PDB file of C-alpha atoms in Angstrom:
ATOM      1  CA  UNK O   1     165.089 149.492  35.236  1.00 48.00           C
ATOM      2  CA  UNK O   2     168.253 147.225  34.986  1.00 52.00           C
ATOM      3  CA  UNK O   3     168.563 143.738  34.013  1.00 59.00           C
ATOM      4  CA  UNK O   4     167.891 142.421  37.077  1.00 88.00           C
ATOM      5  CA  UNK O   5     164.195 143.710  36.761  1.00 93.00           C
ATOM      6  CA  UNK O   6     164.029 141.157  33.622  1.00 95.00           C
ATOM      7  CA  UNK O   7     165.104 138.726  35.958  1.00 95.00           C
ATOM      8  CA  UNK O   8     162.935 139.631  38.925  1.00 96.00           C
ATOM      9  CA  UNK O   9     159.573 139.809  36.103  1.00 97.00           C
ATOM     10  CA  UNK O  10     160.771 135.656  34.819  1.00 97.00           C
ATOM     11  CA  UNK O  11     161.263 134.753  38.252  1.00 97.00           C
ATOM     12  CA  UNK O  12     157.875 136.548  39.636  1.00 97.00           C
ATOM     13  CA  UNK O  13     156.236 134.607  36.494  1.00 98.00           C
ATOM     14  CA  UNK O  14     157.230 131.149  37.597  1.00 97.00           C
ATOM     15  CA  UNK O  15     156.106 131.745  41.009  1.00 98.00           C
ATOM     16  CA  UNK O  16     152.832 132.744  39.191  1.00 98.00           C
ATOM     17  CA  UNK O  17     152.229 129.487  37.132  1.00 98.00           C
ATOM     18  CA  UNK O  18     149.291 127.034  37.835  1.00 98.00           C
ATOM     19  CA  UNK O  19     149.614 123.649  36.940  1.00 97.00           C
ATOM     20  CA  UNK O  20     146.170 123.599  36.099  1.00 98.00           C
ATOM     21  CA  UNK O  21     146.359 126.973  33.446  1.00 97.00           C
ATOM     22  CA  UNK O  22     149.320 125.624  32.076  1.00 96.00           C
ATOM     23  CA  UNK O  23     147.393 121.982  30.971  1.00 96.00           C
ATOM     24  CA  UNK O  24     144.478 124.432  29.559  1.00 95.00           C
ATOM     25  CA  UNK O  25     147.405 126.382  27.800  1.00 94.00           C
ATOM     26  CA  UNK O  26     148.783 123.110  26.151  1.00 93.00           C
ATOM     27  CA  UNK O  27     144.938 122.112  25.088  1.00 94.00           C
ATOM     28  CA  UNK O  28     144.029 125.452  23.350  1.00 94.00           C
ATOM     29  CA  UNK O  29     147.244 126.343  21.948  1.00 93.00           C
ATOM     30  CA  UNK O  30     148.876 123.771  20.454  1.00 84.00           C
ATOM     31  CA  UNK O  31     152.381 125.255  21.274  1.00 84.00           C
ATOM     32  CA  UNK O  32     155.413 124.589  19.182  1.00 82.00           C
ATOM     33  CA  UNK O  33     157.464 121.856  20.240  1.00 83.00           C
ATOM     34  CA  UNK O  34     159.826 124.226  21.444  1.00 88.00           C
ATOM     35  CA  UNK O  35     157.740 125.815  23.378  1.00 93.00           C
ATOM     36  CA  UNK O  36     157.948 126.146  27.184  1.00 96.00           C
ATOM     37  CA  UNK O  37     154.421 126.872  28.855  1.00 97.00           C
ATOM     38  CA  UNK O  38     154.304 128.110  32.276  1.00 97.00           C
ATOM     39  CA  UNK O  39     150.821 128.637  33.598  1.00 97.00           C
ATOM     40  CA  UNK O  40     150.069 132.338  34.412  1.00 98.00           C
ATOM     41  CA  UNK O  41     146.637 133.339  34.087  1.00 98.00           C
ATOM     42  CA  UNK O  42     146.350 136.486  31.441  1.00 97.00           C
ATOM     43  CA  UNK O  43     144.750 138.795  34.073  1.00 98.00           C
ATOM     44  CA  UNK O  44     148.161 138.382  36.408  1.00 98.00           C
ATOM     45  CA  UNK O  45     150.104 139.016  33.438  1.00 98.00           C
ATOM     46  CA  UNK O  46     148.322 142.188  32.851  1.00 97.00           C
ATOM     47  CA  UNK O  47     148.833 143.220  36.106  1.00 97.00           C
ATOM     48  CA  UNK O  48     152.847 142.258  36.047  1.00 97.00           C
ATOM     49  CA  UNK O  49     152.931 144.033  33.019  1.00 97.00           C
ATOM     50  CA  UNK O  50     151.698 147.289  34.638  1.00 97.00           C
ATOM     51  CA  UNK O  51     154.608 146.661  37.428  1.00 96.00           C
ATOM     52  CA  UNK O  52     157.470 146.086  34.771  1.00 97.00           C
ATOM     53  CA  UNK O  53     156.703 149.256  32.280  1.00 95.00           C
ATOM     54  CA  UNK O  54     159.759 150.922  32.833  1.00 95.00           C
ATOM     55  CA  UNK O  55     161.525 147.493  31.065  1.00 96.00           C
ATOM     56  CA  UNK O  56     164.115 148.601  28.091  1.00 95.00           C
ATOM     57  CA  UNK O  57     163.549 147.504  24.577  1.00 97.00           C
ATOM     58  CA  UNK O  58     166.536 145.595  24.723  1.00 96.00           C
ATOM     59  CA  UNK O  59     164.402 143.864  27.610  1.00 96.00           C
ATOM     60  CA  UNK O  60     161.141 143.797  26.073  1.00 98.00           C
ATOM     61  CA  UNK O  61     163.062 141.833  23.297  1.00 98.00           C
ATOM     62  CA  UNK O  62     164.444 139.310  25.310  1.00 97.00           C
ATOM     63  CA  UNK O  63     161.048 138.574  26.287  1.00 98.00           C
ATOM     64  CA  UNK O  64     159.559 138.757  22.851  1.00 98.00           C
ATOM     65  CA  UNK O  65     162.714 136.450  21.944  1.00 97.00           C
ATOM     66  CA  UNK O  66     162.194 133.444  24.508  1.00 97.00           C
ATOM     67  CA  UNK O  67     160.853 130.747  23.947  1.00 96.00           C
ATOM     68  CA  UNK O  68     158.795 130.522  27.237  1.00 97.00           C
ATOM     69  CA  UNK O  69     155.235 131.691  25.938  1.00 97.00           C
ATOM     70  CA  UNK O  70     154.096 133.453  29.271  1.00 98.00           C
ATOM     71  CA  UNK O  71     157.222 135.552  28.946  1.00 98.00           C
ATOM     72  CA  UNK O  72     156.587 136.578  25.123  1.00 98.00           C
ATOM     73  CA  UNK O  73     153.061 137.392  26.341  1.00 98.00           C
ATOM     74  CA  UNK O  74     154.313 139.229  29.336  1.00 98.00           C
ATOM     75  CA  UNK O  75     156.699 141.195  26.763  1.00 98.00           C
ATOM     76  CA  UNK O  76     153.976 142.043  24.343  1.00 98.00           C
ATOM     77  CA  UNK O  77     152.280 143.471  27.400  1.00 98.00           C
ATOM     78  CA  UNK O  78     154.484 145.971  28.788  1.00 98.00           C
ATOM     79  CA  UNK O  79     155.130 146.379  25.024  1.00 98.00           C
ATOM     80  CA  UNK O  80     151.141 147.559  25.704  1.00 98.00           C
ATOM     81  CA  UNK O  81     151.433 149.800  28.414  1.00 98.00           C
ATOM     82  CA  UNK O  82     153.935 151.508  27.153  1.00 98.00           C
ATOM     83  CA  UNK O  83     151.992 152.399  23.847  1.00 98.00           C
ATOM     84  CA  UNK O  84     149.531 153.472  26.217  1.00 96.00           C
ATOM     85  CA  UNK O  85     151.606 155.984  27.709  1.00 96.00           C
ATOM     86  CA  UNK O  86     152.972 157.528  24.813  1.00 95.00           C
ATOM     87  CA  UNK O  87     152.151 159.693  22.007  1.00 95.00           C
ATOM     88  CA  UNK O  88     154.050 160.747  18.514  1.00 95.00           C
ATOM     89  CA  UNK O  89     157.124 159.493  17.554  1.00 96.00           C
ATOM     90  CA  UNK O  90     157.652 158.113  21.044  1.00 97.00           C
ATOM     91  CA  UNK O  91     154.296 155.953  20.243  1.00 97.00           C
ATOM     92  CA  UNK O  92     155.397 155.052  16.356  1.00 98.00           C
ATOM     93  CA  UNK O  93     158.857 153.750  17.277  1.00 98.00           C
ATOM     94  CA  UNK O  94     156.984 151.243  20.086  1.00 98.00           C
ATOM     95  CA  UNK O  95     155.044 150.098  16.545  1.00 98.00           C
ATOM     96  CA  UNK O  96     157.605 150.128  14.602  1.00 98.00           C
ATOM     97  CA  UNK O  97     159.428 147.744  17.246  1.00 98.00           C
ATOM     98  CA  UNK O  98     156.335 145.378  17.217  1.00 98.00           C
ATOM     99  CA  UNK O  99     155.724 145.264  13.570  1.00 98.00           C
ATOM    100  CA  UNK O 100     159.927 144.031  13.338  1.00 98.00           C
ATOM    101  CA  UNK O 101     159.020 141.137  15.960  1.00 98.00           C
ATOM    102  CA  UNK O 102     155.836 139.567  14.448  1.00 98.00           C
ATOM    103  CA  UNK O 103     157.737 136.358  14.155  1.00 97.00           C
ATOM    104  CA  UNK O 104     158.142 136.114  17.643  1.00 97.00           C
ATOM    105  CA  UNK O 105     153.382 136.739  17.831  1.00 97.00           C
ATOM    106  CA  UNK O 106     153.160 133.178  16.957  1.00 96.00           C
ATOM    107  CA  UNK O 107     150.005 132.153  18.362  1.00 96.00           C
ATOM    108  CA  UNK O 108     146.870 133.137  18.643  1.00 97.00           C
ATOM    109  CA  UNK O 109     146.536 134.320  21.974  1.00 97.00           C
ATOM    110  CA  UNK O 110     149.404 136.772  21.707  1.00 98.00           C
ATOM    111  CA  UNK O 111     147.922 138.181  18.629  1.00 98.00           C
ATOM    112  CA  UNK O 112     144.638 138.747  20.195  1.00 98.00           C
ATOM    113  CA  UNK O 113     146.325 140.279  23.175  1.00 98.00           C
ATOM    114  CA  UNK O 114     149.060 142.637  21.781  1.00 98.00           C
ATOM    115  CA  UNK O 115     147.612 144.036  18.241  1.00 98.00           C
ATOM    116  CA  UNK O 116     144.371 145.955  19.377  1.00 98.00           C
ATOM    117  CA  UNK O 117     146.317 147.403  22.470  1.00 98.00           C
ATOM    118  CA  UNK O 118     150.067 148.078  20.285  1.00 98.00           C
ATOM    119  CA  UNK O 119     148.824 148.471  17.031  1.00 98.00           C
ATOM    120  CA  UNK O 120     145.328 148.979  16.998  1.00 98.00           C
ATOM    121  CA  UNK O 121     146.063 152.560  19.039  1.00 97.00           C
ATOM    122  CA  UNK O 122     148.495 153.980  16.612  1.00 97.00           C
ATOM    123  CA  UNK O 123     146.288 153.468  13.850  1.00 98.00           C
ATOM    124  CA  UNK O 124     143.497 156.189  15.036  1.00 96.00           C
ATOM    125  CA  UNK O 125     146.368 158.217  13.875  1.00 94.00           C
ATOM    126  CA  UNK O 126     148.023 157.103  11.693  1.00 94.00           C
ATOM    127  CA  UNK O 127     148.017 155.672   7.630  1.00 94.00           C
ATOM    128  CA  UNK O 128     146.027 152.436   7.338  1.00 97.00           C
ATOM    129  CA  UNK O 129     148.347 150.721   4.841  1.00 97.00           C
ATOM    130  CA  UNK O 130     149.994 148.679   6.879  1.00 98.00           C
ATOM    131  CA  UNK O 131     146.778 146.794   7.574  1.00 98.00           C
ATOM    132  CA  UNK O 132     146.876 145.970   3.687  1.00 97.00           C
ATOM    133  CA  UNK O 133     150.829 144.696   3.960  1.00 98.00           C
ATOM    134  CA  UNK O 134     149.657 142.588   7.077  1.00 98.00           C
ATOM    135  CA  UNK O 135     146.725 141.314   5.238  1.00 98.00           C
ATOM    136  CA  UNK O 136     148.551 139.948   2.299  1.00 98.00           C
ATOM    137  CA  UNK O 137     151.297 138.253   4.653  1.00 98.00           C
ATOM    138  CA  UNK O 138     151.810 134.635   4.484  1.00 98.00           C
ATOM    139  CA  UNK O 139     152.090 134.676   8.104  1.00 98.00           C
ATOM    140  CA  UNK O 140     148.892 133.008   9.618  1.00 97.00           C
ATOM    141  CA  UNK O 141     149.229 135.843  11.998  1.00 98.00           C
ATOM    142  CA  UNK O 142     150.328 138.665  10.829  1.00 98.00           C
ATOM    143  CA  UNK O 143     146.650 138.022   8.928  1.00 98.00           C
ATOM    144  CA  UNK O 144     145.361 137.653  12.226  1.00 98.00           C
ATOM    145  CA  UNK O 145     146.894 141.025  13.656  1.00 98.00           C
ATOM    146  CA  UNK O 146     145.712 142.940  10.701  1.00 98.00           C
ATOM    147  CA  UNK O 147     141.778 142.150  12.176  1.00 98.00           C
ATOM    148  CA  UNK O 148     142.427 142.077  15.314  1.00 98.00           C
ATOM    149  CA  UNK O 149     144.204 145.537  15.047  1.00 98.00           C
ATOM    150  CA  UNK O 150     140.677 147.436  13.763  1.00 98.00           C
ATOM    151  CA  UNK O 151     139.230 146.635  17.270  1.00 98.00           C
ATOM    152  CA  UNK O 152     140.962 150.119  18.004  1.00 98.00           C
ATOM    153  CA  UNK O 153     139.340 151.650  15.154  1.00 98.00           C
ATOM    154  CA  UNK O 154     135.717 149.874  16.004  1.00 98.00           C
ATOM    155  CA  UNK O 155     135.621 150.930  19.520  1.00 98.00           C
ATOM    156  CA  UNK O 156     136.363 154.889  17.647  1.00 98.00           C
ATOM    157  CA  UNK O 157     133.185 153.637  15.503  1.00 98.00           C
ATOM    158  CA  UNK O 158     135.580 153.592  12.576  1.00 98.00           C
ATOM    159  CA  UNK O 159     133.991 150.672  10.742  1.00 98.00           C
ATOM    160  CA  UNK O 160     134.891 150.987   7.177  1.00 98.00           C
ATOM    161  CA  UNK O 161     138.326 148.943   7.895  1.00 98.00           C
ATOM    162  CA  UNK O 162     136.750 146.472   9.513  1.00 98.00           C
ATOM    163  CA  UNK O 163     134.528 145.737   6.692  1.00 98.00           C
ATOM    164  CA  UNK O 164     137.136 146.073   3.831  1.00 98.00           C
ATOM    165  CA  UNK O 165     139.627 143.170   5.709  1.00 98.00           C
ATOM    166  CA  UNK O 166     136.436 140.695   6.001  1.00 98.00           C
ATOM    167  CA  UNK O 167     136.335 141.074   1.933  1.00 98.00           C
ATOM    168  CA  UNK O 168     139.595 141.213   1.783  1.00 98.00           C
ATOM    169  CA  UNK O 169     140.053 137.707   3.644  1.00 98.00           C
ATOM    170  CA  UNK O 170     136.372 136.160   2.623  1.00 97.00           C
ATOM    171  CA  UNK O 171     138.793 133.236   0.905  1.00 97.00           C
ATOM    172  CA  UNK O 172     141.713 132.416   3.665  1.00 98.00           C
ATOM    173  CA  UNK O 173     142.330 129.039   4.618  1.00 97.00           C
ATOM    174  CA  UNK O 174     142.816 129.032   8.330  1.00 97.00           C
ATOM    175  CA  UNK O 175     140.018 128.761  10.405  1.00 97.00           C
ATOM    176  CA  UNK O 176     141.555 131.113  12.732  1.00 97.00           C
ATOM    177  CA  UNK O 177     141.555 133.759  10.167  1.00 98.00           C
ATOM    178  CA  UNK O 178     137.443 133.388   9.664  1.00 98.00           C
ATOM    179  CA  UNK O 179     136.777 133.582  13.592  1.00 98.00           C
ATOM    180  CA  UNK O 180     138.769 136.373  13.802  1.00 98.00           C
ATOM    181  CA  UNK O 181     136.372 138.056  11.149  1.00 98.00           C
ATOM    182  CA  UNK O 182     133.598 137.192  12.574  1.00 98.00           C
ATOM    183  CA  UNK O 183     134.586 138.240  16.064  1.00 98.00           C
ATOM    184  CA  UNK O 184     134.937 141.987  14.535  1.00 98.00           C
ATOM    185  CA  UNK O 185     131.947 142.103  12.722  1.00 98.00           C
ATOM    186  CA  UNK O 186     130.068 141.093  16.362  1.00 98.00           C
ATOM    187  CA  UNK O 187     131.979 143.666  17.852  1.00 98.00           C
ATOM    188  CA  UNK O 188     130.508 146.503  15.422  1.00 98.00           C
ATOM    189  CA  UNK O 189     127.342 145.127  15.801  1.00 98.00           C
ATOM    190  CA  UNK O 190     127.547 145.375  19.674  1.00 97.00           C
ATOM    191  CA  UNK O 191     128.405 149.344  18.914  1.00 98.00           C
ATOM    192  CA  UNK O 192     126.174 149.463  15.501  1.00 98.00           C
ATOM    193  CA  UNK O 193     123.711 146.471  14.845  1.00 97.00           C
ATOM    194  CA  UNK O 194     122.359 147.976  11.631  1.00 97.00           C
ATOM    195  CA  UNK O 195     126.037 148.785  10.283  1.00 98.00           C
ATOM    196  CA  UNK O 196     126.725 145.205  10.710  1.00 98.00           C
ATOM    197  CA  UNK O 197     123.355 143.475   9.591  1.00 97.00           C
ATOM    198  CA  UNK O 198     123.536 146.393   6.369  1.00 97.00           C
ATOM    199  CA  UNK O 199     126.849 144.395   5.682  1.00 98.00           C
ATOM    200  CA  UNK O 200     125.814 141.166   5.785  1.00 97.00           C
ATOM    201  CA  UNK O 201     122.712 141.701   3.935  1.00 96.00           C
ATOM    202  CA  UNK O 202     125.280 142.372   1.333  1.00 96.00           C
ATOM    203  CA  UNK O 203     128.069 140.196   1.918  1.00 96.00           C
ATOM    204  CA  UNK O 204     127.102 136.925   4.092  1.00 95.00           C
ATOM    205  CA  UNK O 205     126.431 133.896   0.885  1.00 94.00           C
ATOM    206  CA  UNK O 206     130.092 134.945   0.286  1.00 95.00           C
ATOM    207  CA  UNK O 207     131.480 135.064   3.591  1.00 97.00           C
ATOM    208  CA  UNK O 208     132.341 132.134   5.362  1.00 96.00           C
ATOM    209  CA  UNK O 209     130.116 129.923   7.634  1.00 95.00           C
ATOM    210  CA  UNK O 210     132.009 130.085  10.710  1.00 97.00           C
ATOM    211  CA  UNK O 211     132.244 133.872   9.877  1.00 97.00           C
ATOM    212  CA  UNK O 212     128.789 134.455   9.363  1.00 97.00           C
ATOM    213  CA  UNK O 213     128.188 132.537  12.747  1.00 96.00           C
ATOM    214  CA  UNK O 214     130.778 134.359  14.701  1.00 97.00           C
ATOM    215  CA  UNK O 215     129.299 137.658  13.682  1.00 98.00           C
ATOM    216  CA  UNK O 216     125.465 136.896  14.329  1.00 97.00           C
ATOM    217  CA  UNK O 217     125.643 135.112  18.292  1.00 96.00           C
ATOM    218  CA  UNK O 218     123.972 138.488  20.053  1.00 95.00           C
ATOM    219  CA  UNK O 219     121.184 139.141  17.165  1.00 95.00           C
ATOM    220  CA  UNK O 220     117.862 137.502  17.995  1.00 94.00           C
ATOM    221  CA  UNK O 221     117.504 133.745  16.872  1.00 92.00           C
ATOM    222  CA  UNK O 222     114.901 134.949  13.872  1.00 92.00           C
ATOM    223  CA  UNK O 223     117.221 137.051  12.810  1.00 91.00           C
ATOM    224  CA  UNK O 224     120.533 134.889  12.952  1.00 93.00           C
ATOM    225  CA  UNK O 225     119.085 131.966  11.253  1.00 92.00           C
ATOM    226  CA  UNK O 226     117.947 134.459   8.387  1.00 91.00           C
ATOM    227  CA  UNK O 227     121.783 134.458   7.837  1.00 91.00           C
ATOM    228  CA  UNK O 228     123.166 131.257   8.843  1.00 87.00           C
ATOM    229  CA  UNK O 229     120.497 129.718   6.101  1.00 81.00           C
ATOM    230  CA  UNK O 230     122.267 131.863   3.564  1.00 70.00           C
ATOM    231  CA  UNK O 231     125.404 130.237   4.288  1.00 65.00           C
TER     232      UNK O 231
END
């Protein structure tokens, strides 16, 4: 593709914005000041994104670079589909690229829809240290992309990561950070109830509330208030 494909994708995304998304964007965001919001509903950028694969790097960056959020998110997903295409070295570079642009993941929504599809694939594969670098970040979400990442490794039934991060970040101070937790553990105990129940038998007076809450919404209300009371 050549640079006017970059333009074609910002100008296809500004015909795409909705008033109405974009005022839900600037309620559950809270964008940066600098931050332009457009409007374009996630499933149309996953669907763009499928369109503008072929993009360069040096494109995807420019994306990843602006400060319009719809066309960071719209970067992150080609960025996606391109991971999902490739294997190898081919595949590590496209992670390697991500993990050098985490600055420009700065919300949560961008997070939750980049790291299980970039990362979260290469990791089946691949060491698990650099969920233990992310982890330890001071980036709010670079924290955030370390859990979100093991979604990848959950839907392989690969658990054990999962589990180790919630310890691991039992004591953060950001809200997001404890949802995000909690949101894993429910998604293990959608594949694995007893894997996840075994854990918080063990774990939930330490984890916290909004964690333990999170995690328990599909078990039966008996059950989930067995927990919740701990907490």
């Amino acid at each position: 593709m050549t640079t006017s494909s970059l333009e074609r994708l910002r100008s296809e995304l500004r015909q795409l914005a909705e008033p109405q998304v974009r005022a839900q964007q600037e309620r559950v965001l809270s964008p940066a000041d600098d931050d332009e919001l457009l409007g374009v509903r996630v499933p149309v950028l996953r669907k763009l994104a499928r369109s503008y694969r072929e993009l360069t790097l040096d494109e995807v960056d420019a994306l990843l670079r602006s400060r319009v959020h719809d066309e960071r998110f719209a970067g992150l997903l080609v960025l996606a589909e391109q991971v999902r295409i490739t294997r190898g070295a081919e595949r590590t570079s496209l992670v390697d690229f991500y993990l050098a642009r985490t600055d420009c993941v700065d919300n949560w929504d961008l997070v939750d829809g980049s790291a299980p599809v970039v990362l979260g694939p290469w990791l089946l594969d691949e060491s698990l240290e650099v969920l233990d670098r992310l982890a330890g970040s001071a980036s709010l979400w670079e924290r955030r992309i370390a859990v979100l990442a093991t979604l990848a490794l959950i839907r392989a039934d690969r658990y054990e990561p999962t589990f180790t991060l919630v310890l691991a970040l039992r004591g953060d101070p950001e809200p997001l950070i404890h949802k995000a937790l909690g949101w894993m553990l429910r998604e293990i105990g959608r594949r694995d109830e007893r894997a996840m129940v075994g854990f918080l038998d063990r774990h939930a007076p330490e984890l916290p509330r909004i964690t333990v809450r999170y995690a328990t919404e599909r078990l039966e209300p008996e059950e989930r208030a067995r927990f919740v009371r701990r907490r």
